[in-house]
Every structure is written in structure tokens, then in C-alpha cells.
XYZ file of C-alpha atoms in Angstrom:
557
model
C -73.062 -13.680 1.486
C -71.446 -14.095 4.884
C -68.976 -16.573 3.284
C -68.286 -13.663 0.648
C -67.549 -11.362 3.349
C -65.521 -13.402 4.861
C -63.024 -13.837 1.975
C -63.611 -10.746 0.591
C -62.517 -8.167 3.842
C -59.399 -6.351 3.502
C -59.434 -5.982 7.451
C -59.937 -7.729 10.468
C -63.084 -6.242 11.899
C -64.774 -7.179 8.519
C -63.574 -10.301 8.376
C -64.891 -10.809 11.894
C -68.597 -9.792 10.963
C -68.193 -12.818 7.700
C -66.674 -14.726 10.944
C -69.932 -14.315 12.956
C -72.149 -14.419 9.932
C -71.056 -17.959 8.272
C -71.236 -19.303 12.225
C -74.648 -18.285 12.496
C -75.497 -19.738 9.170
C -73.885 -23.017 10.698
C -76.111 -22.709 13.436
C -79.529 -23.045 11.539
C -78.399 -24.748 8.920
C -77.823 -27.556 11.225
C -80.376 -26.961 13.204
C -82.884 -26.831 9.963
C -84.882 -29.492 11.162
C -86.049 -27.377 14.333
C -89.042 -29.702 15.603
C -86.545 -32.808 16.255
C -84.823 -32.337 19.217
C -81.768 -33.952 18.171
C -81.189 -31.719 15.532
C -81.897 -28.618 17.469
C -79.565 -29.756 19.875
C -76.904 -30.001 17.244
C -77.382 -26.490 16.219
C -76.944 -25.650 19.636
C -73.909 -27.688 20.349
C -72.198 -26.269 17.172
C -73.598 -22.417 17.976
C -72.464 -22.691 21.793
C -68.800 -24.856 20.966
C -67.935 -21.457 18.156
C -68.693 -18.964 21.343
C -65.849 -20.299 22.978
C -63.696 -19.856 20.552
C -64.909 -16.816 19.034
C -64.323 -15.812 22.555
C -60.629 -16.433 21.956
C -60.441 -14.664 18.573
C -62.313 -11.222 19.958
C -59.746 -11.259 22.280
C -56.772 -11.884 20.355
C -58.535 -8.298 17.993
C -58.659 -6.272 21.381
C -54.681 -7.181 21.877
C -53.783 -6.659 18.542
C -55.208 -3.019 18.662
C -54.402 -2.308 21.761
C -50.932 -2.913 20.852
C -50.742 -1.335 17.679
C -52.685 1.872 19.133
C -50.296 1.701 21.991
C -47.596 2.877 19.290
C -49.907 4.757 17.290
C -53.329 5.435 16.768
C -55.711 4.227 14.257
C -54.336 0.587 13.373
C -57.910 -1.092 14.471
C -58.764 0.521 10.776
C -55.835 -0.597 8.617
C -56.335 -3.356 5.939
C -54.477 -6.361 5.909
C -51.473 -5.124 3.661
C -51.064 -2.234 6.005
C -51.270 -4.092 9.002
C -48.466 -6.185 7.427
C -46.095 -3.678 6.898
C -46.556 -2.290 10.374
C -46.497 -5.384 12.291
C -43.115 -4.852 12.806
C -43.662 -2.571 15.914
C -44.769 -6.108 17.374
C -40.998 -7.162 17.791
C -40.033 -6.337 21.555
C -43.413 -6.194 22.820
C -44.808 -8.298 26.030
C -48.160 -8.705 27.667
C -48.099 -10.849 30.418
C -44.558 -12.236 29.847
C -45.446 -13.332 26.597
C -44.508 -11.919 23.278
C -47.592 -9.609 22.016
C -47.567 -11.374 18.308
C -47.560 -14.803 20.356
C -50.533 -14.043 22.823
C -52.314 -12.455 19.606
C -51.923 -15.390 17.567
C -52.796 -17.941 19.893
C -56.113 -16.206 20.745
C -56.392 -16.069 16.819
C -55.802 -19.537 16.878
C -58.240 -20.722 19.548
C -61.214 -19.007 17.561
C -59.915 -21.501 14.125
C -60.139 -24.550 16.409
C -63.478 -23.401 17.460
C -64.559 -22.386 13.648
C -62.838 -25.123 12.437
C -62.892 -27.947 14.538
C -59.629 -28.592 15.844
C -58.819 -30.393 18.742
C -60.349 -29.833 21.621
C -63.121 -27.446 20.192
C -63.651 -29.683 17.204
C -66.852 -31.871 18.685
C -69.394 -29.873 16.954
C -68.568 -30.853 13.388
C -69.713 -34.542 13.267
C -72.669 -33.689 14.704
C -73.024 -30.824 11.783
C -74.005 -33.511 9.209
C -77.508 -33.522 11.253
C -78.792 -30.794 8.652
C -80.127 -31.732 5.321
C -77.125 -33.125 3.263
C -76.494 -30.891 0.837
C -75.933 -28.471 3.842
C -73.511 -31.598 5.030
C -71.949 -30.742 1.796
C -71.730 -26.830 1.708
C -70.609 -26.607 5.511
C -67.966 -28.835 5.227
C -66.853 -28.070 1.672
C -67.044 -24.528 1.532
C -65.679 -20.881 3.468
C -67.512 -22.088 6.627
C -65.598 -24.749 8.574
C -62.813 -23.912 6.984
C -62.834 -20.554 7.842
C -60.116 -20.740 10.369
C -57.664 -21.808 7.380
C -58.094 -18.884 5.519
C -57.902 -16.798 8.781
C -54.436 -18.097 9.537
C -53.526 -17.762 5.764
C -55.203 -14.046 5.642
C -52.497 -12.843 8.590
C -49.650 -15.155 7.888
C -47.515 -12.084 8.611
C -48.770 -12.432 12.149
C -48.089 -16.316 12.433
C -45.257 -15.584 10.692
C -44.018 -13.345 13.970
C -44.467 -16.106 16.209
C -42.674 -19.408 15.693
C -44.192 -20.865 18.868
C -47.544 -20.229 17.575
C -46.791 -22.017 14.800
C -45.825 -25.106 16.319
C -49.238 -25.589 18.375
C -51.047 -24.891 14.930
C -48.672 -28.125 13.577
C -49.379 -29.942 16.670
C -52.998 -29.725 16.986
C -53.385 -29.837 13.214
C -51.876 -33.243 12.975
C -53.049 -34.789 16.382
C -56.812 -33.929 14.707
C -56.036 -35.584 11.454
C -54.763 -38.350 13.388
C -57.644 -39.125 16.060
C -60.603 -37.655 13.804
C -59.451 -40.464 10.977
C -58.979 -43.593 13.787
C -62.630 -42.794 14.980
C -63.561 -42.712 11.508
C -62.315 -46.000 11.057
C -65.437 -47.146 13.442
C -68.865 -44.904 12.418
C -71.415 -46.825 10.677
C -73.579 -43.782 9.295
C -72.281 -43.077 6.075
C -72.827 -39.187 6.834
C -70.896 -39.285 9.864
C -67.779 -40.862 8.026
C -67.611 -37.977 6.363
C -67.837 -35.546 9.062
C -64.833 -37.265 10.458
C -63.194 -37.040 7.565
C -63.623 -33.795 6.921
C -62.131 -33.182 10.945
C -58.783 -34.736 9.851
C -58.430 -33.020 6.538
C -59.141 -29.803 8.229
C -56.178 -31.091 10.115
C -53.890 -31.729 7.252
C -54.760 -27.803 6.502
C -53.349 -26.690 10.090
C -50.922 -28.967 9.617
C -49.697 -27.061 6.060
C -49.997 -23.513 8.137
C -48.480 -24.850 11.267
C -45.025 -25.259 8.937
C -45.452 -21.820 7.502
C -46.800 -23.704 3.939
C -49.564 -21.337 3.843
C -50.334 -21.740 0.474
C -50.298 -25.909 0.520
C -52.987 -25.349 3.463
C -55.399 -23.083 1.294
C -54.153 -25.145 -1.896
C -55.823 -28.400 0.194
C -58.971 -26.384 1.367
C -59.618 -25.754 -2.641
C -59.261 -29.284 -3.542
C -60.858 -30.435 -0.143
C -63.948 -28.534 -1.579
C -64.559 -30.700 -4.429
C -63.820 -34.005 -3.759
C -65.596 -33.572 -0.133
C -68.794 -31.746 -1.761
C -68.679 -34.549 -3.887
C -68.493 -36.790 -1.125
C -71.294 -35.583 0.707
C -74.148 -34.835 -2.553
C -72.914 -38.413 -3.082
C -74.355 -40.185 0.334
C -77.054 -37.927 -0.274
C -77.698 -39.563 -3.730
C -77.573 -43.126 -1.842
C -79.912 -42.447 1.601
C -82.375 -40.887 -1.645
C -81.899 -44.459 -3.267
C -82.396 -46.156 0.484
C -85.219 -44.084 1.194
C -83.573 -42.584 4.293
C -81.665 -44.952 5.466
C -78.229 -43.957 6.379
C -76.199 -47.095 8.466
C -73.938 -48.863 6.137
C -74.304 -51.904 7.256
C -77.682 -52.061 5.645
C -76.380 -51.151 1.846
C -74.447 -53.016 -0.364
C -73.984 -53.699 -3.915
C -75.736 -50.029 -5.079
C -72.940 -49.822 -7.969
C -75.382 -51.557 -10.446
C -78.600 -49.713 -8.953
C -76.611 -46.137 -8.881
C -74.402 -46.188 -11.728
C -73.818 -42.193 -11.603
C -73.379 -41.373 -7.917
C -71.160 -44.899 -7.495
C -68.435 -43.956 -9.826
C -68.532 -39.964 -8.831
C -68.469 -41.155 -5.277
C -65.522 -43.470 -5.773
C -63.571 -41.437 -8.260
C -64.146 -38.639 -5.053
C -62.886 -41.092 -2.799
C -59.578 -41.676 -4.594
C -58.631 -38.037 -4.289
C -59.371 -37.683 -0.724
C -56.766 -40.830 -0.492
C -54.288 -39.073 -2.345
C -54.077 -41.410 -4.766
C -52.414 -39.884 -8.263
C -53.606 -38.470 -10.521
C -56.647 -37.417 -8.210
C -56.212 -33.832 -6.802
C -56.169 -34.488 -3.395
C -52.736 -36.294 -4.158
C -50.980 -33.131 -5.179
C -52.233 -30.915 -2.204
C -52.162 -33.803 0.670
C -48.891 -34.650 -0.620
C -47.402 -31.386 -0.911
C -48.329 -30.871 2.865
C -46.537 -33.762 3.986
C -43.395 -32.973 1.804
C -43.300 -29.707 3.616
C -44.096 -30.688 6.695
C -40.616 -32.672 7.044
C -39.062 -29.893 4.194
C -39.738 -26.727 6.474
C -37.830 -25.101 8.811
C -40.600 -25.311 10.922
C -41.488 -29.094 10.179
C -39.875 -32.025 11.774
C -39.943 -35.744 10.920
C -42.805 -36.637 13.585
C -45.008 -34.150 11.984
C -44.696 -36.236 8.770
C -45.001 -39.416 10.107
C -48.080 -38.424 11.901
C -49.682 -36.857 8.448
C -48.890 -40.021 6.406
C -50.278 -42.452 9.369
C -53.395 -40.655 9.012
C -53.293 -40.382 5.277
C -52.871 -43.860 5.451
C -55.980 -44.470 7.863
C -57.692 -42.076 5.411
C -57.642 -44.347 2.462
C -58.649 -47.200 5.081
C -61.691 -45.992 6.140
C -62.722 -44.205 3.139
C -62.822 -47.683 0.786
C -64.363 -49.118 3.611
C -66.795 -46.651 3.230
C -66.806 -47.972 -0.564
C -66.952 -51.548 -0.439
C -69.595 -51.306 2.435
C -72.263 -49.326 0.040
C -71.428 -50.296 -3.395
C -69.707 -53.417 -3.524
C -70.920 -56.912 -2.428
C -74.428 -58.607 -1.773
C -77.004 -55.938 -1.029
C -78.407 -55.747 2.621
C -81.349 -53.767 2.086
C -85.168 -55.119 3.289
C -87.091 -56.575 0.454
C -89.320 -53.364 0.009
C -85.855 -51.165 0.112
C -84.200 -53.271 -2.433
C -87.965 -53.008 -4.842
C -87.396 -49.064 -5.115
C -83.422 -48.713 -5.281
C -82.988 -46.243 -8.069
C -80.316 -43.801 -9.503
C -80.893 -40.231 -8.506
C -83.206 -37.688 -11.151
C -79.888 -35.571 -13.181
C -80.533 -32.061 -10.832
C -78.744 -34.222 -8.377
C -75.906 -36.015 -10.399
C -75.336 -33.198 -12.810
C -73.090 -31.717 -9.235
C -71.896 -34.576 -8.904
C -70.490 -35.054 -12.448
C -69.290 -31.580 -11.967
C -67.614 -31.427 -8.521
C -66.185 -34.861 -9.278
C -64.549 -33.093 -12.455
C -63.035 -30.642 -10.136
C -61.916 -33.584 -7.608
C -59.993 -34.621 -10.555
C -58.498 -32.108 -12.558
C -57.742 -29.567 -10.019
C -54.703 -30.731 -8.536
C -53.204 -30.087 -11.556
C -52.902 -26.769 -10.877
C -49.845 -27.009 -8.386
C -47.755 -29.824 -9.620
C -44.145 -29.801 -7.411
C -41.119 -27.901 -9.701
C -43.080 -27.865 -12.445
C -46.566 -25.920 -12.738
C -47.453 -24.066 -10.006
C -49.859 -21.321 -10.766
C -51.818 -21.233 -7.783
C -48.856 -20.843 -5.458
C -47.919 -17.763 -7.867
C -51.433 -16.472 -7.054
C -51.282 -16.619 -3.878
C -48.021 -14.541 -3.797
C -49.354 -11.144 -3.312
C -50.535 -12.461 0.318
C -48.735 -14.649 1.711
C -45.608 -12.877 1.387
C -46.895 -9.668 2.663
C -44.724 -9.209 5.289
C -40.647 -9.584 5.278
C -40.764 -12.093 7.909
C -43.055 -14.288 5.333
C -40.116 -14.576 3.082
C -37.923 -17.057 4.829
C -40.426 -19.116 5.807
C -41.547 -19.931 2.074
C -37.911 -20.255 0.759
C -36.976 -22.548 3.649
C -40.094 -24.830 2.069
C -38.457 -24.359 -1.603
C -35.248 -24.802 -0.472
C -36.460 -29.101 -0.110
C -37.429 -29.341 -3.506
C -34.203 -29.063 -4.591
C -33.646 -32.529 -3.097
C -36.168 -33.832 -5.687
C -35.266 -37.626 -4.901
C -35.569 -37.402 -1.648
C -39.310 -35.600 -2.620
C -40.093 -38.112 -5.301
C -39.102 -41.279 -2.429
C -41.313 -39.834 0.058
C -44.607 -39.221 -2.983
C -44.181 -43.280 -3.499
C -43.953 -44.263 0.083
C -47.028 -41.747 0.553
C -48.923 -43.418 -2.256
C -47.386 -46.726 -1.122
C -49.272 -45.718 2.597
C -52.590 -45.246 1.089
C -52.188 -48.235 -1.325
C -51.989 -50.226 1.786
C -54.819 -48.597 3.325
C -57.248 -49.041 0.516
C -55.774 -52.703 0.399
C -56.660 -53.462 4.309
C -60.260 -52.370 3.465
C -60.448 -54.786 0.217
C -59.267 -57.241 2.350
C -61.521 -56.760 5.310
C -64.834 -55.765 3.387
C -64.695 -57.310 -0.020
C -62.571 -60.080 -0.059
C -63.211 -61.143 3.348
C -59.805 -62.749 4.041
C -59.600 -60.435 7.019
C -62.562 -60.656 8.979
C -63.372 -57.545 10.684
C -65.550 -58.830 13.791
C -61.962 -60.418 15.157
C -59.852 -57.322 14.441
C -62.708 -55.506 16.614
C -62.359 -57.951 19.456
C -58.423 -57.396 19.759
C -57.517 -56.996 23.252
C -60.812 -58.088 24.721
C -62.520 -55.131 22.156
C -61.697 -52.122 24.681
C -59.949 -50.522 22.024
C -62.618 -51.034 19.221
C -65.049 -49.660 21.767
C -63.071 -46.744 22.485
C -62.773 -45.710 18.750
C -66.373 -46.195 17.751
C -67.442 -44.195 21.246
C -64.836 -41.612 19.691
C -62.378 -41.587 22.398
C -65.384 -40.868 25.340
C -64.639 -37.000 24.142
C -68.638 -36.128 23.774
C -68.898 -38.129 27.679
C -66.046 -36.332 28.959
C -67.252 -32.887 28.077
C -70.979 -33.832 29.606
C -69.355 -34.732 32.688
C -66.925 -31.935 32.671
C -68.814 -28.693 31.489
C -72.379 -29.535 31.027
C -72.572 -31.416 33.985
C -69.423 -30.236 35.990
C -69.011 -27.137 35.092
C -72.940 -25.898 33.619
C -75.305 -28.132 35.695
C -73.121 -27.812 38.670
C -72.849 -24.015 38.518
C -76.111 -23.743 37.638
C -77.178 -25.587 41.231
C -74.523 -23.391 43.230
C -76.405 -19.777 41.463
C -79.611 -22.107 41.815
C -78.715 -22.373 45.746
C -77.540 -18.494 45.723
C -80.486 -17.464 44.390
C -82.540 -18.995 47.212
C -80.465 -18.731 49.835
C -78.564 -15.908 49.383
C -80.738 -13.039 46.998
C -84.139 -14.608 48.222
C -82.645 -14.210 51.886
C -82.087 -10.891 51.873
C -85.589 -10.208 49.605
C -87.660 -12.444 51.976
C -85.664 -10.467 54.923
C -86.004 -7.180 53.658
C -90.079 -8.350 53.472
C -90.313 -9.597 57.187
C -88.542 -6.125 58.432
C -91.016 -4.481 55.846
C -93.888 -6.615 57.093
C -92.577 -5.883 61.143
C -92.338 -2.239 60.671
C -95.728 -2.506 59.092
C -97.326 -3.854 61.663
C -95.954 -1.314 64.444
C -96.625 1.518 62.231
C -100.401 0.067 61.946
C -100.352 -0.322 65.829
C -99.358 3.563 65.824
C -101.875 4.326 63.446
C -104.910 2.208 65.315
C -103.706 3.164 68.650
C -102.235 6.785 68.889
C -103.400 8.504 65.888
C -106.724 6.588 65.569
C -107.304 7.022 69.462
C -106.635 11.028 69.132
C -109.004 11.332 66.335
C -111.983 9.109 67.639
C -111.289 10.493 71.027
C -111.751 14.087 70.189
C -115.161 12.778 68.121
C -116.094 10.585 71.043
C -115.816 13.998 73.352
C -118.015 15.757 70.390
C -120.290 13.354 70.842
C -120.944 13.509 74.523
C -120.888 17.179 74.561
C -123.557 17.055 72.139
C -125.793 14.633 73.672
C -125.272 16.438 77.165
C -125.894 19.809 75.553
C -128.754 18.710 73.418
C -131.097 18.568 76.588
C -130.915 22.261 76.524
C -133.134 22.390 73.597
C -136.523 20.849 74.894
C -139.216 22.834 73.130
C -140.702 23.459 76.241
C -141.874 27.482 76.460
C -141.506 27.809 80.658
C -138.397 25.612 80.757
C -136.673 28.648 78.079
C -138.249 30.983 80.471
C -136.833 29.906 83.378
C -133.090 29.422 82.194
C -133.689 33.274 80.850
C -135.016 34.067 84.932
C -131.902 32.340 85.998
C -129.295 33.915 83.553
C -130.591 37.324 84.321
C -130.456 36.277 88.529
C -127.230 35.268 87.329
C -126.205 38.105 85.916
C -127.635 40.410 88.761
C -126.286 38.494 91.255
C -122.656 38.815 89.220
C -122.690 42.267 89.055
C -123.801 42.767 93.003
C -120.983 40.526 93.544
C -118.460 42.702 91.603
C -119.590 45.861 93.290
C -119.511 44.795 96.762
C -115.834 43.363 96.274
C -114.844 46.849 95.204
């Protein structure tokens, strides 16, 4: 549903809510089993890593509309084709310094490397295969990691605007394909492989919009989604065979035991190498011919996309001749219950292998292209679009200069997939001395994946989180407590006087006009004796009294 919303909106605020929604699917999907903390912790990792950049991308909204409602009112609400044809009032304006459709599209931009793992927000991915596989498989096949693709390709018009933009798409896209396929070159767990993999294809797909080949990117995000779901229900099929077990180095030889996910896996594996006629050889392909074709592509974005192509097909038959191929490594009582998978689980496979191979076929260079031609009504939505595509078509006229560079890409994987026969079938090239090259610093550097995850823990969780987290800690105590625990004393000091007050003025005045009651009253209570005479002679004296008064009065006057 939240995928479908995602690809469905015809605006950017709708689009955004899909945004959210297939993120917070990531989140307990990877997170599913809640009661190991590991897994939790990935959930968390990939929920807290997509703030940041969804951070980026909310902002990048507020500066769009602001801009546009700046002009005139109302653009928050316009659908895509609208906003395309408006975008124009763009041209001229600054925020900052900086062009408006720059700033807006590098916001954009920082939310896809967040969504879609890009370099440096790409660390939660690998850690995404920590779910239950065939979530492995739907996460990093379908509309959720690759989200940020189809964002880029859903405002091209935008990108379009800004050629600098573009560039640090290219950039980044290509960097990621390149590290994210060296440190796959080191990972044991055949589920992790994969997440790297599915890092530096992600970067092949920047790569494609980076050039302005917006339709090559989402062309490779279709065929990524079979061959890579594939992938994916594939390991699944083997840790079912190895009862759990997922480190590579413990398998071997399961072609004869797992006829059915061995052949979809490796027929899966050729079209992520780009090997023809495989599908992922037409869309992989077709990004690298643009990326040196296009007016925004260069030479050194092309040689960076077929090194990594070509470390691709390395680790990827690696991946191949570690599990199927060779002597088994399995325990005893592992080996005893190795088994091909019931058909509800290679009936997929069968099926999304199909797609890994025939769907290619549906954009083959100068001759059938019918997806491009689908894709039309999109990414050419805005004027500025139109260049940008016929600079790409413009290179296919050259078609031997296309047709070199398809062989010497094939040729690139063909010696990638050879290097891994070599290494971990043959033998001839033993693998423990290419790991201790240099004294091993740089094998240990690759499988630790650069120190990335070690940097980050020292840098924000410890650095930046931990650390601010004793500063507020220290605040709190020192600082709010202070003036609490202060404002308590001077409560606690004007207490105490006001008590004093109390006890000794107000207290004092109340017990001393009771105290005076009370020695009235005893004095005064002699009066009343009971005694007949005693009453008789007070009366004798009052009247004497009174006599005597009176006399007194008379004589004075």
C-alpha cells in the first residue's frame, strides 16, 4: 500500500506520505524479529539513518513552496505535470546565494541517499537483510530502497534545472557502486553479499539520473527487481537447505542437493553481471554508455561504473562457486538433511528468474525500445528535459564506438567472473595470499567495510549522541536541578521564617490573649464561693460603696 502510494501520487505531498509509509514498513520489517536485540537494533539504525535524510527532503518541500508561493499562491497543491510547466519561475531565483532549483534539489537529494542508501547515509541497508529473507528480498527489490530513484525520476524537471545537482547525484552514485561492491568482495554471509550488492546497483541507478538518463536509472531499478528478488528468495532457499546457517564458508557443492534454487540463483547472478543476454546487461550497460554519451557524463564516470561492474561479477561468482560448486563444508548432521526447497518457494524463483532473463529485452539500444517510449510522458515533462535526453541519443549515433564499449563491458565482467573461477574453483589463485597483500591492512579494511559503521559510533553515537547526551546530562543537574534545588532552599528558608512568624508573633498574640482569659478567670472565679455571708458582705460593701460614692460626689459639688 505505502509502496502504491508512493508510485501512484501525482504530487509531492502524497508522494511524501508513500515516502514515510514504505520507511516505516522498513523499520519493522527489519526489525520483525523484535525479542533479539540485534535485530531491533537494525530496525532502529535503518528508522533513525532515513530521519536524517527525510530531514533533508521536508526541507527541500518547504523551499520549493515557499518559492513557488512566493510568485504565486497555491503551488504546494499542483501535481507533478503542473509543477513542471511552472518550474520555470525557478530561473533567477536565490536563497542563500544559491540557485532556488539547486538548494531544492540537493535537499531532495539528501532524503534519496537516506531512502536509498547512498553514500554517506547508506549504512543502514546491509544491516536491512537482518529481517526474515523474503523481506531481504522485497526491501531491496521493490519501491522501498529504491524509492529515492523514482523520486529523482518523478521531478526530473527539477534536476533537470540544476546541472550542479546533477553532478553530486553522478558522483555519489558511482563512488557507492564503487566502495559498496569492493566491501562486497570480503562478506562471508551470503545475505550480506547481497545487501552490498544491492548498495552499488542502487548506485549504478544514481549514476543513470546523475547524467540526466532518467529512464536507464528506472529501466535498471525494473530489472534490478528481478534478478535481485531472485537473488535474495534464492539464499533463502539455501540457509532453508542449511538449516539456518548463513556463512559461506560452511556450504559448498549444494548444486546437486538444490537443483532448482542453484540454477535460478546462478542464471540471477549472470544478469546482475551484465552478462548478455541476461537483463541486467541491457540496463547496466545502457547506464554506462550514457554515462560517457551525456552531456552531463564524463569519461571518469564510466570508468568508475565498469570498475565496479567488473568487481560485481567478481564477487557475485564468488558468491557462486563458494555455495554451489566444490566439496561441501557442511557438519555431518547438516550435510544428512540438505534438501531442495517444497515448490511455494521455487515456483518465485522460476518466475522472477524468468523476468531476470527476458526483461531486458524490452530496451534493446537503436532497436526496440518500448519502455523508454513509456516513460516519455514523464520524463520529458518539462522543456529543459528535452536536451538532456537528445544529448544521450545524440551517442548512439556513434554505434561503433557503443558496440566497442558493450564488448569491453562484457569483456570487464568476463574477467571478473574469471578471477573468481580462478580463486574459488580452480584454485590456481589462492585467495588466503591475495588477502595478506601488503601485510593484509587492506583485506582488513574491506571486510571491516572501510571502518564506516566505527567511524559513525565514534563520531555521532558516541561523539556527537553519547557526548551530548552527558553535556544535557550535566545541564540537567547542574544547571535546571540548580535552580529547582535553589528555588527549594529559598522556599524551604522563607518557610522556616514564616513558621517562626507564625509560632512567635501570631501564635504568641493568640495564646497570650487566652493565657490573660485564663488568669482572669481563675482570679475572678474566687468570687463565686457558695458561701451565703461572704455574698452578703460584698452586697454590704457595694452598697457602702455606693453610699460612700455618692457622698463623695455631693460634697465635691
Amino acid at each position: 500500500f505505502a509502496m502504491l502510494t508512493l508510485v501512484l501520487a501525482d504530487n509531492l505531498l502524497l508522494m511524501f506520505v508513500g515516502w514515510e509509509g514504505v520507511g516505516f514498513c522498513s523499520w519493522g520489517l527489519i526489525g520483525f524479529w523484535h525479542k533479539d536485540p540485534a535485530n531491533a537494533r537494525a530496525g532502529n539504525k535503518a528508522f533513525i539513518v532515513n530521519r536524517i535524510g527525510d530531514f533533508g527532503f521536508v526541507l527541500g518541500m518547504f523551499l520549493l513552496f515557499w518559492a513557488l508561493d512566493a510568485y504565486q499562491p497555491g503551488y504546494a497543491t499542483l501535481t507533478f505535470r503542473e509543477l513542471a510547466q511552472r518550474a520555470h519561475v525557478l530561473e533567477g531565483m536565490t536563497f542563500w546565494g544559491w540557485p532556488v532549483a539547486t538548494l531544492v534539489t540537493l535537499l531532495l537529494f539528501v532524503g534519496a541517499t537516506g531512502k536509498s542508501a547512498q553514500i554517506p547515509l547508506y549504512v543502514w541497508l546491509p544491516d536491512a537483510m537482518a529481517g526474515p529473507t523474503p523481506v531481504s528480498a522485497l526491501i531491496h527489490a521493490a519501491t522501498m530502497v529504491t524509492a529515492g530513484v523514482y523520486m529523482i525520476g518523478r521531478t526530473n524537471f527539477l534536476f533537470s534545472m540544476a546541472p550542479f545537482t546533477l553532478g553530486v547525484v553522478a558522483t555519489i552514485g558511482v563512488l557507492t557502486a564503487l566502495m559498496a561492491a569492493t566491501i562486497g568482495t570480503a562478506q562471508n554471509d551470503i545475505k550480506k553479499v547481497l545487501a552490498y550488492s544491492t548498495v552499488s546497483q542502487l548506485g549504478f541507478m544514481f549514476l543513470a539520473m546523475g547524467v540526466g538518463a532518467y529512464a536507464a536509472g528506472i529501466f535498471h531499478l525494473m530489472t534490478h527487481a528481478f534478478f535481485k528478488a531472485c537473488l535474495f528468495l534464492g539464499s533463502g532457499s539455501v540457509i532453508h537447505a542449511m538449516g539456518g546457517e548463513q556463512d559461506m564458508r560452511k556450504m559448498g557443492g549444494l548444486r546437486k542437493h538444490l537443483p532448482a534454487t542453484s540454477t535460478t540463483f546462478i542464471f540471477a547472478t549472470l544478469a546482475i553481471c551484465g552478462v548478455p543476454p541476461f537483463s541486467g546487461f541491457f540496463s547496466k550497460d545502457e547506464i554506462l554508455w550514457q554515462a560517457l554519451s551525456s552531456p552531463h557524463g564524463s569519461p571518469l564516470l564510466h570508468f568508475g561504473g565498469l570498475v565496479a561492474a567488473g568487481f560485481t561479477a567478481f564477487y557475485m561468482f564468488r558468491q557462486v562457486f563458494l555455495v554451489f560448486f566444490g566439496e561441501c563444508r557442511a557438519d555431518e548432521h547438516t550435510q544428512h538433511h540438505l534438501h531442495e526447497s517444497p515448490w511455494q518457494m521455487t515456483v518465485p524463483l522460476w518466475i522472477l528468474m524468468g523476468g531476470a532473463v527476458v526483461m531486458g529485452l524490452l530496451w534493446i539500444p537503436n532497436v526496440w525500445t518500448p519502455f523508454e517510449h513509456w516513460l516519455d510522458p514523464v520524463m520529458g515533462m518539462h522543456p529543459d528535459v528535452a536536451p538532456v535526453l537528445a544529448g544521450a541519443h545524440e551517442g548512439h549515433q556513434d554505434f561503433a564506438l557503443e558496440m566497442a564499449l558493450m564488448v569491453l563491458s562484457v569483456a570487464v565482467a568476463g574477467i571478473g567472473i574469471g578471477v573468481a573461477w580462478l580463486m574459488y574453483s580452480r584454485g590456481t589463485i589462492s585467495p588466503d595470499r591475495v588477502s595478506a597483500l601488503g601485510g593484509g591492512w587492506l583485506y582488513r579494511t574491506v571486510f571491516n567495510k572501510y571502518y564506516v559503521d566505527e567511524a559513525y559510533e565514534l563520531l555521532f553515537v558516541r561523539g556527537v549522541g553519547i557526548g551530548t547526551a552527558r553535556v544535557l546530562a550535566w545541564f540537567d543537574a547542574h544547571v535546571i536541578d540548580g535552580i529547582v534545588n535553589g528555588a527549594a532552599a529559598v522556599g524551604r528558608g522563607v518557610g522556616w521564617l514564616i513558621g517562626r512568624f507564625d509560632q512567635g508573633v501570631v501564635d504568641g498574640a493568640v495564646n497570650g490573649v487566652a493565657d490573660g482569659t485564663y488568669v482572669a478567670g481563675r482570679s475572678l472565679r474566687r468570687l463565686q464561693s457558695g458561701a451565703i455571708t461572704a455574698y452578703l458582705y460584698v452586697i454590704a460593701a457595694g452598697v457602702l460603696g455606693g453610699v460612700f460614692l455618692y457622698w463623695s460626689l455631693a460634697v465635691a459639688s
